[in-house]
Amino acid sequence: MKLYNYFRSSASFRVRIALELKGLSYDYVPLHLMRAEHRAPDFAARVGDALVPALETDDGHLLTQSMAIIEYLDEQHPEPPLLPKDALARAHVRALAQMIACEIHPINNLRVLKYLKHDLMVDESSKDAWYRHWTRTGLEAFERQLALLARERDAVDMSASRFCWGSKPSLADCCLVPQIFNAQRFHVDLQGLDRTMAAFKACMGLPAFQRAQPSACPDSEA
């Protein structure tokens, strides 16, 4: 497999985590977003949205969108699973993942921040304030959801979650860790997000998450 990605892309980071958790080998193909390498004709012609990540399968199919790629990997390589077998638990994990992938990330990604700065002429401090506001608001909602799920688990005598849901990393953790990395880079206030940060720290204690992080990527920059 080939993974077209950018070391700082949180969506790419999600897929790298999934690949590492499953122990799957792949060729790392860097596309530098700040240099618009993802818009080069030879890549853009193959990918409708000309974005990263994109995963080229062993038989040549090109898959886009991190959530779809991760679920594909989970179906093709089911061990270790990134989604629970139980339908209700699976819905909880997907909801947590989508709180980040569909609520926080889209309004704070590079395209949006560049549009704010270069097209709407928002100054750097205001742009960063935008990022911090929406990330903090989203993570507060995520923290509340983790608390509600903890009470639900407790009500049916399930053990407390070590990660976002349960005792093993899931799709939700694949999304959470990159978001926290970005939040830290933009100096978002993470105080009071105790359950969220506990899940993050549990993830970062695992070699798979360490291997997937931006500083471990061949195209990493300071």
CSV table of C-alpha atoms in Angstrom, one decimal:
chain,number,residue,atom,x,y,z
A,1,MET,CA,0.0,0.0,0.0
A,2,LYS,CA,0.9,3.6,-0.5
A,3,LEU,CA,-0.2,6.4,1.8
A,4,TYR,CA,-0.2,9.9,0.3
A,5,ASN,CA,-0.1,12.3,3.2
A,6,TYR,CA,1.5,15.3,4.9
A,7,PHE,CA,3.2,14.9,8.3
A,8,ARG,CA,1.2,17.7,9.9
A,9,SER,CA,-2.2,16.8,8.4
A,10,SER,CA,-4.4,15.5,11.3
A,11,ALA,CA,-6.5,13.4,8.8
A,12,SER,CA,-3.3,11.8,7.6
A,13,PHE,CA,-2.2,11.2,11.2
A,14,ARG,CA,-5.5,9.3,11.9
A,15,VAL,CA,-4.7,6.9,9.1
A,16,ARG,CA,-1.1,6.4,10.1
A,17,ILE,CA,-2.3,5.5,13.6
A,18,ALA,CA,-4.7,2.9,12.2
A,19,LEU,CA,-2.0,1.4,10.0
A,20,GLU,CA,0.4,1.2,12.9
A,21,LEU,CA,-2.1,-0.3,15.3
A,22,LYS,CA,-2.8,-3.0,12.8
A,23,GLY,CA,0.9,-3.6,12.1
A,24,LEU,CA,0.4,-2.9,8.3
A,25,SER,CA,3.4,-1.9,6.2
A,26,TYR,CA,3.0,0.9,3.6
A,27,ASP,CA,5.0,3.2,1.5
A,28,TYR,CA,5.0,6.8,2.8
A,29,VAL,CA,4.5,9.3,0.0
A,30,PRO,CA,4.8,12.9,1.2
A,31,LEU,CA,2.8,15.7,-0.3
A,32,HIS,CA,3.7,19.1,1.2
A,33,LEU,CA,0.4,21.0,1.6
A,34,MET,CA,2.1,24.3,2.2
A,35,ARG,CA,3.8,24.0,-1.2
A,36,ALA,CA,0.5,22.8,-2.8
A,37,GLU,CA,2.1,19.5,-3.9
A,38,HIS,CA,-1.4,17.9,-3.5
A,39,ARG,CA,-2.6,20.1,-6.4
A,40,ALA,CA,0.0,18.7,-8.8
A,41,PRO,CA,-1.8,17.4,-11.9
A,42,ASP,CA,-0.5,13.8,-11.5
A,43,PHE,CA,-2.1,13.5,-8.1
A,44,ALA,CA,-5.1,15.8,-8.5
A,45,ALA,CA,-6.2,14.0,-11.6
A,46,ARG,CA,-6.5,10.8,-9.5
A,47,VAL,CA,-8.2,12.3,-6.5
A,48,GLY,CA,-11.5,14.2,-6.8
A,49,ASP,CA,-10.9,16.6,-3.9
A,50,ALA,CA,-7.1,16.7,-4.4
A,51,LEU,CA,-6.6,16.4,-0.6
A,52,VAL,CA,-4.7,14.1,1.7
A,53,PRO,CA,-4.7,11.4,2.9
A,54,ALA,CA,-5.2,9.0,0.0
A,55,LEU,CA,-4.5,5.3,0.3
A,56,GLU,CA,-3.5,3.3,-2.7
A,57,THR,CA,-4.4,-0.3,-2.1
A,58,ASP,CA,-2.2,-3.3,-3.1
A,59,ASP,CA,-4.4,-3.8,-6.2
A,60,GLY,CA,-4.3,-0.2,-7.3
A,61,HIS,CA,-7.5,1.3,-6.0
A,62,LEU,CA,-7.2,4.8,-4.6
A,63,LEU,CA,-9.2,5.6,-1.4
A,64,THR,CA,-9.9,9.0,0.0
A,65,GLN,CA,-11.2,10.5,3.2
A,66,SER,CA,-9.6,9.3,6.4
A,67,MET,CA,-12.7,7.9,8.1
A,68,ALA,CA,-13.6,5.8,5.0
A,69,ILE,CA,-9.9,4.6,4.7
A,70,ILE,CA,-9.8,3.6,8.4
A,71,GLU,CA,-13.1,1.6,8.2
A,72,TYR,CA,-11.8,-0.1,5.0
A,73,LEU,CA,-8.6,-1.1,6.8
A,74,ASP,CA,-10.7,-2.3,9.8
A,75,GLU,CA,-12.8,-4.5,7.5
A,76,GLN,CA,-9.9,-5.9,5.5
A,77,HIS,CA,-7.7,-6.4,8.5
A,78,PRO,CA,-10.0,-6.9,11.5
A,79,GLU,CA,-7.4,-7.5,14.1
A,80,PRO,CA,-7.1,-5.6,16.3
A,81,PRO,CA,-10.6,-4.1,15.8
A,82,LEU,CA,-11.0,-0.3,15.8
A,83,LEU,CA,-14.8,-0.6,16.2
A,84,PRO,CA,-16.6,-2.7,18.8
A,85,LYS,CA,-18.7,-5.7,17.8
A,86,ASP,CA,-21.7,-4.5,19.7
A,87,ALA,CA,-23.9,-2.2,17.6
A,88,LEU,CA,-24.6,0.3,20.5
A,89,ALA,CA,-20.9,0.5,21.4
A,90,ARG,CA,-20.0,0.9,17.7
A,91,ALA,CA,-22.4,3.9,17.5
A,92,HIS,CA,-20.8,5.5,20.5
A,93,VAL,CA,-17.3,5.2,19.1
A,94,ARG,CA,-18.4,6.5,15.7
A,95,ALA,CA,-20.1,9.5,17.4
A,96,LEU,CA,-17.0,10.3,19.3
A,97,ALA,CA,-14.9,10.1,16.2
A,98,GLN,CA,-17.3,12.3,14.2
A,99,MET,CA,-17.4,14.9,17.0
A,100,ILE,CA,-13.8,15.6,16.0
A,101,ALA,CA,-13.7,14.7,12.3
A,102,CYS,CA,-17.0,16.4,11.4
A,103,GLU,CA,-17.4,19.2,14.0
A,104,ILE,CA,-14.0,20.4,15.2
A,105,HIS,CA,-11.6,19.6,12.3
A,106,PRO,CA,-13.5,21.0,9.2
A,107,ILE,CA,-13.7,24.6,10.4
A,108,ASN,CA,-10.1,24.6,11.6
A,109,ASN,CA,-8.2,22.9,8.8
A,110,LEU,CA,-5.5,24.5,6.7
A,111,ARG,CA,-7.8,25.5,3.9
A,112,VAL,CA,-10.1,27.4,6.2
A,113,LEU,CA,-7.2,29.1,8.1
A,114,LYS,CA,-5.6,30.2,4.9
A,115,TYR,CA,-8.9,31.6,3.6
A,116,LEU,CA,-9.4,33.5,6.8
A,117,LYS,CA,-5.9,35.0,6.6
A,118,HIS,CA,-5.4,35.6,2.9
A,119,ASP,CA,-8.9,36.2,1.5
A,120,LEU,CA,-10.8,37.7,4.5
A,121,MET,CA,-7.6,39.5,5.6
A,122,VAL,CA,-8.0,38.3,9.2
A,123,ASP,CA,-4.8,39.0,11.1
A,124,GLU,CA,-2.7,36.3,12.7
A,125,SER,CA,-3.8,36.7,16.3
A,126,SER,CA,-7.5,36.7,15.2
A,127,LYS,CA,-7.0,33.6,13.1
A,128,ASP,CA,-5.4,31.8,16.1
A,129,ALA,CA,-8.2,33.0,18.3
A,130,TRP,CA,-10.7,31.5,15.8
A,131,TYR,CA,-8.8,28.2,16.0
A,132,ARG,CA,-8.6,28.2,19.8
A,133,HIS,CA,-12.3,29.1,20.3
A,134,TRP,CA,-13.7,26.3,18.0
A,135,THR,CA,-11.2,23.7,19.2
A,136,ARG,CA,-11.8,24.4,22.9
A,137,THR,CA,-15.6,24.5,22.3
A,138,GLY,CA,-15.5,21.1,20.5
A,139,LEU,CA,-13.3,19.5,23.0
A,140,GLU,CA,-15.5,20.6,25.9
A,141,ALA,CA,-18.4,18.9,24.2
A,142,PHE,CA,-16.2,15.8,23.7
A,143,GLU,CA,-15.4,15.8,27.4
A,144,ARG,CA,-19.1,16.0,28.3
A,145,GLN,CA,-19.8,13.1,26.0
A,146,LEU,CA,-17.0,11.0,27.6
A,147,ALA,CA,-18.6,11.7,31.0
A,148,LEU,CA,-22.0,10.6,29.8
A,149,LEU,CA,-20.6,7.4,28.4
A,150,ALA,CA,-18.7,6.8,31.6
A,151,ARG,CA,-22.0,7.0,33.5
A,152,GLU,CA,-23.6,4.6,31.0
A,153,ARG,CA,-20.8,2.1,31.4
A,154,ASP,CA,-21.1,2.3,35.2
A,155,ALA,CA,-24.9,1.8,35.1
A,156,VAL,CA,-24.4,-1.6,33.5
A,157,ASP,CA,-21.3,-2.6,35.5
A,158,MET,CA,-18.8,-2.1,32.7
A,159,SER,CA,-15.3,-1.3,33.6
A,160,ALA,CA,-14.2,2.3,33.3
A,161,SER,CA,-12.7,3.3,30.0
A,162,ARG,CA,-9.0,3.7,29.7
A,163,PHE,CA,-9.2,5.0,26.2
A,164,CYS,CA,-12.1,6.9,24.6
A,165,TRP,CA,-14.2,3.7,24.8
A,166,GLY,CA,-13.1,0.7,26.7
A,167,SER,CA,-9.7,-0.8,27.3
A,168,LYS,CA,-8.3,-0.7,23.7
A,169,PRO,CA,-7.8,2.1,21.2
A,170,SER,CA,-10.6,2.6,18.7
A,171,LEU,CA,-11.6,4.8,15.8
A,172,ALA,CA,-12.3,7.6,18.3
A,173,ASP,CA,-8.7,7.5,19.6
A,174,CYS,CA,-7.4,7.6,16.0
A,175,CYS,CA,-9.2,11.0,15.7
A,176,LEU,CA,-8.6,12.3,19.2
A,177,VAL,CA,-4.8,12.1,19.2
A,178,PRO,CA,-4.2,14.2,16.1
A,179,GLN,CA,-6.7,16.8,17.3
A,180,ILE,CA,-4.8,17.2,20.6
A,181,PHE,CA,-1.5,17.5,18.8
A,182,ASN,CA,-2.9,20.3,16.8
A,183,ALA,CA,-4.5,21.9,19.8
A,184,GLN,CA,-1.1,21.9,21.6
A,185,ARG,CA,0.6,23.4,18.6
A,186,PHE,CA,-1.9,26.3,18.6
A,187,HIS,CA,-1.7,26.7,22.4
A,188,VAL,CA,-5.3,25.8,23.0
A,189,ASP,CA,-6.3,25.7,26.7
A,190,LEU,CA,-6.7,22.0,27.6
A,191,GLN,CA,-7.2,22.5,31.3
A,192,GLY,CA,-10.3,20.7,32.8
A,193,LEU,CA,-10.5,18.2,30.0
A,194,ASP,CA,-9.6,15.4,32.4
A,195,ARG,CA,-11.2,12.4,30.6
A,196,THR,CA,-10.1,13.6,27.2
A,197,MET,CA,-6.5,14.1,28.2
A,198,ALA,CA,-6.4,10.8,30.1
A,199,ALA,CA,-7.4,9.0,26.9
A,200,PHE,CA,-4.8,11.0,25.0
A,201,LYS,CA,-2.0,10.1,27.4
A,202,ALA,CA,-3.1,6.4,27.4
A,203,CYS,CA,-2.8,6.4,23.6
A,204,MET,CA,0.6,8.1,23.6
A,205,GLY,CA,1.9,5.4,25.9
A,206,LEU,CA,1.6,2.9,23.0
A,207,PRO,CA,4.3,2.4,20.4
A,208,ALA,CA,1.9,2.6,17.5
A,209,PHE,CA,0.9,6.1,18.4
A,210,GLN,CA,4.5,7.1,18.9
A,211,ARG,CA,5.5,5.7,15.4
A,212,ALA,CA,2.6,7.6,13.8
A,213,GLN,CA,3.2,11.0,15.3
A,214,PRO,CA,4.4,13.9,13.0
A,215,SER,CA,7.9,14.0,14.4
A,216,ALA,CA,8.4,10.4,13.4
A,217,CYS,CA,7.5,11.1,9.7
A,218,PRO,CA,10.2,11.3,7.0
A,219,ASP,CA,8.9,14.7,5.9
A,220,SER,CA,8.7,16.1,9.4
A,221,GLU,CA,9.8,19.7,9.9
A,222,ALA,CA,10.3,21.7,13.1
